[in-house]
Coordinates of C-alpha atoms in Angstrom, one line a residue:
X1 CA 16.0 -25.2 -60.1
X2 CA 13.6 -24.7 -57.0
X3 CA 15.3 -21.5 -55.9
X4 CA 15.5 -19.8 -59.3
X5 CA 11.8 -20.2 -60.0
X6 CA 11.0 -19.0 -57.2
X7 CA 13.0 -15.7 -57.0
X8 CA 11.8 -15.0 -61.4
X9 CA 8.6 -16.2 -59.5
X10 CA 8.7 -13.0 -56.9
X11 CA 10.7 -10.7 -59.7
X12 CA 7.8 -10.8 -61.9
X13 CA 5.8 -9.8 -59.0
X14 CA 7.6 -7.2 -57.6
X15 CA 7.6 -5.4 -61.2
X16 CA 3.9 -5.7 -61.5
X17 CA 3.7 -4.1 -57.7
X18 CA 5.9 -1.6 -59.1
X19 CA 3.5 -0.7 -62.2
X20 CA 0.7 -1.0 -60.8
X21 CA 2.1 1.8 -57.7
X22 CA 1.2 -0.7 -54.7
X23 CA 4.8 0.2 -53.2
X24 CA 3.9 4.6 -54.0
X25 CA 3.8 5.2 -50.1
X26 CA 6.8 3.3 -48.8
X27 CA 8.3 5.6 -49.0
X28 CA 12.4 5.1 -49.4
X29 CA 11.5 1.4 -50.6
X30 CA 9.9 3.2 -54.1
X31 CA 13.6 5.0 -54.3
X32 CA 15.3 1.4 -54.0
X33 CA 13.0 -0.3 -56.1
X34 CA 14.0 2.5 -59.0
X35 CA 17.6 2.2 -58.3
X36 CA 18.6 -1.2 -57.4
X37 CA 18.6 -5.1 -58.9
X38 CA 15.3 -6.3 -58.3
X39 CA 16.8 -9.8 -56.6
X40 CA 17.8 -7.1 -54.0
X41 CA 15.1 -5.2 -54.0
X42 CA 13.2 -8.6 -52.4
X43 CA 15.5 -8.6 -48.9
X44 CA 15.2 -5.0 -48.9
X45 CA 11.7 -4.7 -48.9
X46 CA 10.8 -8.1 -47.4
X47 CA 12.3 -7.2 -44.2
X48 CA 10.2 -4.0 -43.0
X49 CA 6.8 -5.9 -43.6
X50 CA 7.6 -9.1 -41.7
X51 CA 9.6 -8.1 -38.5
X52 CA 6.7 -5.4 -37.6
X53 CA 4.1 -7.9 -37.7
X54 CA 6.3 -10.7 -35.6
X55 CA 6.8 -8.0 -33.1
X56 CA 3.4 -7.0 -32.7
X57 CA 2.4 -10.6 -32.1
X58 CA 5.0 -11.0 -29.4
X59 CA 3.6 -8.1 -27.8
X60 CA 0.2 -9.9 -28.0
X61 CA 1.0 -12.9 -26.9
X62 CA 3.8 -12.2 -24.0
X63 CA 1.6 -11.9 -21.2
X64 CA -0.7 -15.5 -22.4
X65 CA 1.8 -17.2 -23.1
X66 CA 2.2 -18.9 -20.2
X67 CA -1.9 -20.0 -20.3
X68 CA -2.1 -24.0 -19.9
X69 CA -4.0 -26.5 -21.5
X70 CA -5.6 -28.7 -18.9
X71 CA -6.8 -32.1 -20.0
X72 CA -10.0 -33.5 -18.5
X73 CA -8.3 -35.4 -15.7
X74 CA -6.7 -32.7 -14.8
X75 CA -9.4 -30.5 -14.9
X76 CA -11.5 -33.1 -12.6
X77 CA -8.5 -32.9 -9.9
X78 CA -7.8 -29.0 -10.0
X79 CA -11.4 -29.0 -10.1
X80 CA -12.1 -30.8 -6.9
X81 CA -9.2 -29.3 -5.0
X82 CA -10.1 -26.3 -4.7
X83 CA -13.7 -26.6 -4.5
X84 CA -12.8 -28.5 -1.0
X85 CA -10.9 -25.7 0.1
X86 CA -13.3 -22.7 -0.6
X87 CA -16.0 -24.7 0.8
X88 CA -13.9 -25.9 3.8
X89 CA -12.8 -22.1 4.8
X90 CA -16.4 -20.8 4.3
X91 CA -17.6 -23.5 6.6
X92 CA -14.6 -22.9 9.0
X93 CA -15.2 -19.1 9.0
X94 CA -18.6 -19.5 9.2
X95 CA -18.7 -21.1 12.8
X96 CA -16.7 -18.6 14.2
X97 CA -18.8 -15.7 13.4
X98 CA -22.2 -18.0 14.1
X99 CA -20.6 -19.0 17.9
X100 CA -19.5 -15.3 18.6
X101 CA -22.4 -13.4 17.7
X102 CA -24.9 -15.7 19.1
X103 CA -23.3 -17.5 21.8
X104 CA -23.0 -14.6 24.9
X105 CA -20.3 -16.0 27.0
X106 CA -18.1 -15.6 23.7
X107 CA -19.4 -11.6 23.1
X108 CA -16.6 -10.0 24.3
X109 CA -14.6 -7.4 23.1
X110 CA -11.6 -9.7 22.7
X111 CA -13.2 -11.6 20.8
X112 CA -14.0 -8.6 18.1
X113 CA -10.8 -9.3 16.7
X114 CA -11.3 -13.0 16.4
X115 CA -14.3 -12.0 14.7
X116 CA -13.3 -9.7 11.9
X117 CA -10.3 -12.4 11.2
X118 CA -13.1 -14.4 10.5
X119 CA -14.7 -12.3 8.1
X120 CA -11.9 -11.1 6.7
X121 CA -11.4 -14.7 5.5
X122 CA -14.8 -15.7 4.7
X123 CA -14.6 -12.8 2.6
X124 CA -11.2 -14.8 1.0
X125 CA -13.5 -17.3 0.2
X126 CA -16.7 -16.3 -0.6
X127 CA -15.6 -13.4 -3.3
X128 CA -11.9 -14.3 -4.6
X129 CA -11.3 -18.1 -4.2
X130 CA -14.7 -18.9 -7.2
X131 CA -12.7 -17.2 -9.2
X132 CA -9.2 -18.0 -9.0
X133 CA -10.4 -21.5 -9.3
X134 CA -12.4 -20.7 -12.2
X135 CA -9.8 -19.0 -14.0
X136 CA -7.3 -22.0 -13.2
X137 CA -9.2 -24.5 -14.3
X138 CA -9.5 -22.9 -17.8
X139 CA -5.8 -22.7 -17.8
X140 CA -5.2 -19.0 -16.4
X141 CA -7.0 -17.1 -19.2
X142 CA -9.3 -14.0 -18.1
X143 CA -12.9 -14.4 -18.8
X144 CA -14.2 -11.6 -16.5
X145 CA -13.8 -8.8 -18.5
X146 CA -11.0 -5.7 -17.8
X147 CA -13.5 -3.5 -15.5
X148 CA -13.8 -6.6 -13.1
X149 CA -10.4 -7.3 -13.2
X150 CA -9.4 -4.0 -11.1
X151 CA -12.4 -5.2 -8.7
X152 CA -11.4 -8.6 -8.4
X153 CA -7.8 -7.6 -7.4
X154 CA -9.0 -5.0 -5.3
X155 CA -11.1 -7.7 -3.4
X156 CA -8.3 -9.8 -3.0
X157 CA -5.6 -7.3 -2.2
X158 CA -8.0 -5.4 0.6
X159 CA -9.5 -9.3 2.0
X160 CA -5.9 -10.8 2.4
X161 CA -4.4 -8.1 3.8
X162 CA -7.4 -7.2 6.5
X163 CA -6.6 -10.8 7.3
X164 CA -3.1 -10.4 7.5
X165 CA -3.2 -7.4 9.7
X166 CA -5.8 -8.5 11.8
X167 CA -3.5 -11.2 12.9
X168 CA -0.7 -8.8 13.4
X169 CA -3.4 -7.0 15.7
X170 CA -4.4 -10.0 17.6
X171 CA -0.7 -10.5 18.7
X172 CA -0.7 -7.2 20.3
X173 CA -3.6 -7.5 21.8
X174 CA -2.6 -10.8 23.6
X175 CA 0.8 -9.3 24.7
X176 CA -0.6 -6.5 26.7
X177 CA -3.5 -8.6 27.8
X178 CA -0.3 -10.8 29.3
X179 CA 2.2 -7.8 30.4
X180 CA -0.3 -5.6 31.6
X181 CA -3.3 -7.3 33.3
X182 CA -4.7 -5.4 35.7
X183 CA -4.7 -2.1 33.5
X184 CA -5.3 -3.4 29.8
X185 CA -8.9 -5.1 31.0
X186 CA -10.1 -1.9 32.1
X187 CA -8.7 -0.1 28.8
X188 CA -10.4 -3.0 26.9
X189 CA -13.9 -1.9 25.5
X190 CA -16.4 -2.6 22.8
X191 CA -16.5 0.6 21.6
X192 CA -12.0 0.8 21.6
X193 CA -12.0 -2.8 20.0
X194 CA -14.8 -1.5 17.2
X195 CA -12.7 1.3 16.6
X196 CA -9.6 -1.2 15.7
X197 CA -11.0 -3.4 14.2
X198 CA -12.4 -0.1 11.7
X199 CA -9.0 0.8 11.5
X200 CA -7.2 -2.4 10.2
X201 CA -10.0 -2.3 7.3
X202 CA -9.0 1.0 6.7
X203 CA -5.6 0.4 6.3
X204 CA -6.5 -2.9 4.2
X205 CA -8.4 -0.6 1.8
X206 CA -5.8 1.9 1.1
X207 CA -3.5 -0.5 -0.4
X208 CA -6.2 -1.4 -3.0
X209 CA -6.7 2.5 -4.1
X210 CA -3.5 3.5 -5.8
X211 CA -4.8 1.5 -8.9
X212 CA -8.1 2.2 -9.0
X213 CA -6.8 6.3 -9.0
X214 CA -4.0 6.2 -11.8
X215 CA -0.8 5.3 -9.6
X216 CA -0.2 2.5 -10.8
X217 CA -2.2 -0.1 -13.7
X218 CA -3.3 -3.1 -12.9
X219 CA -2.1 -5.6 -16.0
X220 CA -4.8 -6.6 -18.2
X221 CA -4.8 -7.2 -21.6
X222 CA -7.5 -9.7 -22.2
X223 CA -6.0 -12.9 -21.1
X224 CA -4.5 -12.3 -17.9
X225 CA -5.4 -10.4 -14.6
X226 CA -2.6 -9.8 -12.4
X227 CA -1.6 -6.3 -9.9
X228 CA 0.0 -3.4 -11.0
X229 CA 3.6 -4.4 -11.5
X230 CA 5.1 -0.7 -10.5
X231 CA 8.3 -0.8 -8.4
X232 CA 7.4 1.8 -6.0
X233 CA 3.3 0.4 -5.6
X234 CA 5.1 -3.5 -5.2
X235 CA 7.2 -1.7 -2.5
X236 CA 4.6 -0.2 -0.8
X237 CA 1.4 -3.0 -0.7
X238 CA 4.3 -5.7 0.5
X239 CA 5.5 -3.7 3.0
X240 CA 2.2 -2.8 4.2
X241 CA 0.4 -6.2 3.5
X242 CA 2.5 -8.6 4.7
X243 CA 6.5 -7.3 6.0
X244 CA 5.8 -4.7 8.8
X245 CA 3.2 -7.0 10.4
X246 CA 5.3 -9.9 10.3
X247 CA 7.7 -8.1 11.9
X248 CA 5.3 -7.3 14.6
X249 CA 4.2 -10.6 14.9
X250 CA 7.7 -12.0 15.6
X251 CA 8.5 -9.2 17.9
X252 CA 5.2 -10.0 20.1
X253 CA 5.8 -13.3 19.9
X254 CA 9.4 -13.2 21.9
X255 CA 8.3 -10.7 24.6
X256 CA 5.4 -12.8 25.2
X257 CA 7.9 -16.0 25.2
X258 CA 10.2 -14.3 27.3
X259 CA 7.2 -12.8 29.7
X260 CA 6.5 -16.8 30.4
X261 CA 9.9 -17.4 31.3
X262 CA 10.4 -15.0 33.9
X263 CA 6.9 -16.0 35.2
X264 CA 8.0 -19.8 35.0
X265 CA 11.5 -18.9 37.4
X266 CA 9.4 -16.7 39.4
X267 CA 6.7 -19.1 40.7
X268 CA 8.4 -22.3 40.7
X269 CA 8.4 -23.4 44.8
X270 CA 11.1 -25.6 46.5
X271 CA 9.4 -26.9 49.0
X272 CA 8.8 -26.8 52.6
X273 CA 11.3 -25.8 54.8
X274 CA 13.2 -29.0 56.4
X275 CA 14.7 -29.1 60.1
X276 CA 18.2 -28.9 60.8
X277 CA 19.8 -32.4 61.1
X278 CA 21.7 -32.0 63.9
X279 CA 18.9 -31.9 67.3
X280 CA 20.0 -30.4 70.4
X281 CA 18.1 -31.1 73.5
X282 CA 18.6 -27.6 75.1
X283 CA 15.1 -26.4 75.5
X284 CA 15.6 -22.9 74.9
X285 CA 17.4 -23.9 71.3
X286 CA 14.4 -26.5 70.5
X287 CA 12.0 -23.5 71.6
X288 CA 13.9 -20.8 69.3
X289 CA 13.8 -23.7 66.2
X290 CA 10.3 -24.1 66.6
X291 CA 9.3 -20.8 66.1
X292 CA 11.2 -20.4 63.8
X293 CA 9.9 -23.3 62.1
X294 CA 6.4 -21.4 62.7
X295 CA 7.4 -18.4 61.3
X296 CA 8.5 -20.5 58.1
X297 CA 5.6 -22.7 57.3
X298 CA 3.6 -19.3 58.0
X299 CA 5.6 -17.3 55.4
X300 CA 4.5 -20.4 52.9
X301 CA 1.5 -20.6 53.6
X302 CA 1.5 -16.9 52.6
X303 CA 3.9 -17.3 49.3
X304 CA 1.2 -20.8 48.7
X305 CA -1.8 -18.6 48.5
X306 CA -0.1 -16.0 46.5
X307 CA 1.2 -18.4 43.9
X308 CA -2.5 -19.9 43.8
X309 CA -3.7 -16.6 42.8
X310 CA -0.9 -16.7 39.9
X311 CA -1.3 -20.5 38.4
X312 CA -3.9 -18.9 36.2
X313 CA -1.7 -15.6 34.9
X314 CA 0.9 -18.0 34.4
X315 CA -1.1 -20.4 32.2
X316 CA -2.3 -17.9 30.5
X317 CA 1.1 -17.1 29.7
X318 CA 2.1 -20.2 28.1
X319 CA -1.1 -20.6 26.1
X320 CA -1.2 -17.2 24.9
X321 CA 2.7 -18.0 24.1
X322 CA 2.3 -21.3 22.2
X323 CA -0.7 -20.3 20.3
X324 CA 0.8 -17.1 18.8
X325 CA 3.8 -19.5 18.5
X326 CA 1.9 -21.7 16.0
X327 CA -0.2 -18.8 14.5
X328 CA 3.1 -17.6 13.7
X329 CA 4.7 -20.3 12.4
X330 CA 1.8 -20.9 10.0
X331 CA 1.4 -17.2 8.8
X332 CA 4.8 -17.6 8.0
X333 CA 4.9 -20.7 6.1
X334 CA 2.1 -19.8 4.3
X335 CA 2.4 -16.5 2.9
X336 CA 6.1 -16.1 2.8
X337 CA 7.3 -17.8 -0.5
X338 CA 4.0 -15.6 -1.8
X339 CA 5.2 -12.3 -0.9
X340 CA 9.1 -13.3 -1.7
X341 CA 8.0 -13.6 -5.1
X342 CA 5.2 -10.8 -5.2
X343 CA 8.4 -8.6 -4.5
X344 CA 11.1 -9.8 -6.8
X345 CA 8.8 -10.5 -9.6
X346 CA 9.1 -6.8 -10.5
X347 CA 12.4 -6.7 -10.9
X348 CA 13.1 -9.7 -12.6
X349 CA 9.9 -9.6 -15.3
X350 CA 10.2 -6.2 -15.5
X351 CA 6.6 -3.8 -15.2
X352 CA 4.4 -5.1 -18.3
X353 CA 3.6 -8.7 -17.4
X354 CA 5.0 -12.2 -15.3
X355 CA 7.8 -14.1 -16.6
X356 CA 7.2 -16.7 -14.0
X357 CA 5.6 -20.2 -14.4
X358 CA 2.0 -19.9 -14.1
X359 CA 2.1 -23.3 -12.0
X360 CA 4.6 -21.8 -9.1
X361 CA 2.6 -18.1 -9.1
X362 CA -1.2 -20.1 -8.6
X363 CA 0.7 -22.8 -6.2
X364 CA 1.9 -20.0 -3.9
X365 CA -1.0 -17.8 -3.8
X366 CA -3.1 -21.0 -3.0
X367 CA -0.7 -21.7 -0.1
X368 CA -1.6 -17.8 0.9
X369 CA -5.4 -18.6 0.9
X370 CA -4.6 -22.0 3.1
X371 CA -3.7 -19.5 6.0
X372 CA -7.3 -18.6 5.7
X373 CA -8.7 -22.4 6.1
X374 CA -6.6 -23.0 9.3
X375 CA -7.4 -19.6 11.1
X376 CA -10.6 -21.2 12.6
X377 CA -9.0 -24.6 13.5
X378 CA -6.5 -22.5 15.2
X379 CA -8.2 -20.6 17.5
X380 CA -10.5 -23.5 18.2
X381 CA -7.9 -25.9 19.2
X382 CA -6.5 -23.5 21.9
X383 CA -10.1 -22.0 22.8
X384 CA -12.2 -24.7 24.7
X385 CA -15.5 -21.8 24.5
X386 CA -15.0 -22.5 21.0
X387 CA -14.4 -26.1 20.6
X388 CA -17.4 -26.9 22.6
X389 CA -19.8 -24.4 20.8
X390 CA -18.2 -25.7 17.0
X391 CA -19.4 -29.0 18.7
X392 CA -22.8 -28.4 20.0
X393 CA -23.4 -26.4 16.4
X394 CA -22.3 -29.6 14.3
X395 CA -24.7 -31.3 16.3
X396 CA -27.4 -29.1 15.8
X397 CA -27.1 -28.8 19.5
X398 CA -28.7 -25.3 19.9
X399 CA -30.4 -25.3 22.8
X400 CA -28.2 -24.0 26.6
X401 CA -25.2 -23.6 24.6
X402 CA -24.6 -20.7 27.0
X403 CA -25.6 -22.6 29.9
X404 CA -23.0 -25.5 28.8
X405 CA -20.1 -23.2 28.9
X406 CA -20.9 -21.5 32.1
X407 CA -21.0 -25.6 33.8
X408 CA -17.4 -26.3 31.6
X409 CA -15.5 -23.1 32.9
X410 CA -16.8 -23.6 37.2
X411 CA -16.1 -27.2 36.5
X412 CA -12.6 -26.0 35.2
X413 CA -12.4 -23.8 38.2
X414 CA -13.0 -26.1 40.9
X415 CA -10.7 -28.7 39.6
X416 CA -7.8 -26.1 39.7
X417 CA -8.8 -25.5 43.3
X418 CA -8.6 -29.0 44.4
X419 CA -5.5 -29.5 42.4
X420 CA -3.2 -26.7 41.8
X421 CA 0.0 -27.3 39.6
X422 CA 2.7 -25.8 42.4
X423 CA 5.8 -27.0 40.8
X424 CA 5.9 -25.3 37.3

């Protein structure tokens, strides 16, 4: 009874439609409505109206549908998380530009390099990371508008990847400081290291300009903000951003590894030189021996002054070595699952929008922006300049900062003097 009041219900309908020539410009409907039984003519013309509009709202809603619905708990917890790590890396960042630029022991053209990692990742924080955590606390929805959608991603694409190669730059710079250190000093200026230090910028900036000139469209259709999505633009920032200087990084890292253990074999010293067991009491033997002996402990002494003059290469080796070890390691493990999926996301979800969770993609690209916090710890831990001018600054200890260092390093000096490490 239901089903055939409601299909008289829609007959008497469609023959009123029909009269009143609401169904004129359908086209070949009007020739199916003349020809056919009007229980037909329902399926026949139901089916072009609805599956266009279903369609249409897929399209819509494909690229928000992964936008989450945070509960106020939740919200509390994202909330706090991330404003401790944005304020923690700004803070971080911060010293190291305030020490370098103000402190004169530590204005040193090596230290350009340490300096523009620092801004690079200040930058991280002070214009990307407010956002991000803005737009996941609300669940991953876009609020900022489409125009400052192509400048946030430019911000973030051009700031993490300064970042990125900066590091790649400072591995570089430590090898030949390591394999080449009579030379690479005197090739070491302010005016060379300014002109790197331009360069990597340059390089970072590049990335962000295909979209911003029609290559390739950043995705954006009022919900979400995410890169351009092209294969060949994916291809290229990857590469660029993270790939080739990871390679470099790795490479550097085993020359310089490899440099420490051919030092280590070269300077490690047996011992003095120890008399034959056997004594003879001819005098002309026991004179030969003993100038012999003479000629031995002189050719020491020699090889002991030389190898004093090489504890602090050597050192410098291993340092250099275990800290771009560790810098390594923790580039790796923090932008690595990042750019794994930044390259395969293409060609999985296709060019339009993301397929994957919204969860893994901000969980990732928070683990990117970690690499930024832990910069500045670092290069502090390894860096005693730096650990004792974070400390006098925490403690609003202004005053002979400078003066400090200079009493730390001919402390350090003397020390090695008195007690040089022979056996290595």
């Amino acid at each position: 009874m239901f089903v055939d009041f409601n299909c008289s219900f829609f007959n008497v309908n469609m023959r009123s439609y029909v009269k009143e020539g609401r169904v004129k410009d359908h086209g070949a409907t009007t020739m199916i409505l003349e020809t056919l039984d009007p229980r037909l003519l329902i399926v026949q013309d139901a089916t072009p109206t609805t599956l266009p509009t279903s369609n249409v709202m897929e399209n819509d809603t494909r690229c928000g549908e992964h936008i989450l619905r945070h509960g106020s708990v939740e919200k509390v917890l994202i909330g706090g998380i991330l404003t401790m790590l944005t304020f923690m890396t700004i803070c971080g960042n911060l010293l190291v530009v305030i020490s370098v630029c103000f402190v004169k022991k530590l204005r040193q053209p090596s230290n350009y390099l340490i300096v523009s990692l620092a801004v690079a990742d200040l930058s991280v924080a002070l214009a990307v990371m407010p956002f991000v955590s803005i737009t996941d606390l609300i669940g991953g929805q876009w609020i900022f508008g489409q125009f400052f959608c192509n400048v946030f991603i430019a911000m973030d694409v051009m700031c993490c990847t300064a970042s990125i190669m900066t590091l790649c730059v400072i591995s570089i710079d430590r090898y030949l400081g390591i394999t080449k250190p009579l030379t690479y000093p005197v090739r070491q200026s302010g005016r060379c290291m300014a002109k790197i230090v331009l360069s990597v910028w340059l390089l970072s900036a590049s990335i962000t300009l295909p979209p911003l000139f029609g290559w390739a469209q950043n995705v954006n259709d009022g919900k979400v903000c995410l890169i351009s999505q092209d294969f060949g633009y994916t291809i290229y920032s990857t590469a660029v951003a993270f790939y080739i200087p990871i390679s470099v990084m790795l490479i550097m890292y085993y020359r310089i590894y490899r440099a420490a253990q051919v030092s280590a074999a070269k300077h490690t010293i047996a011992g003095f030189p120890r008399a034959d067991e056997d004594e003879s009491v001819d005098c002309v033997t026991a004179a030969m021996k003993l100038q012999k002996e003479v000629e031995e402990c002189a050719n020491f002494s020699r090889l002991l002054k030389s190898d004093r003059k090489n504890i602090s290469i050597f050192k410098r080796e291993q340092k250099a070595a275990t800290t771009l070890g560790i810098v390594v390691g923790a580039f790796s493990v923090c932008w690595l699952p990042f750019f794994i999926l930044s390259t395969a996301r293409p060609f999985i979800c296709g060019v339009q929008c993301s397929c994957v969770p919204f969860w893994v993609e901000r969980t990732l690209l928070w683990l990117g922006y970690a690499n930024s916090l832990i910069n500045p710890f670092i290069y502090a831990f390894f860096n005693r300049d730096l650990r004792t001018t974070y400390r006098n600054l925490l403690r609003c200890k202004y005053r002979n900062i400078n003066r400090k260092l200079s009493a730390a390093s001919m402390h350090e000096a003397l020390k090695l003097a008195e007690r040089p490490d022979l056996v290595l």
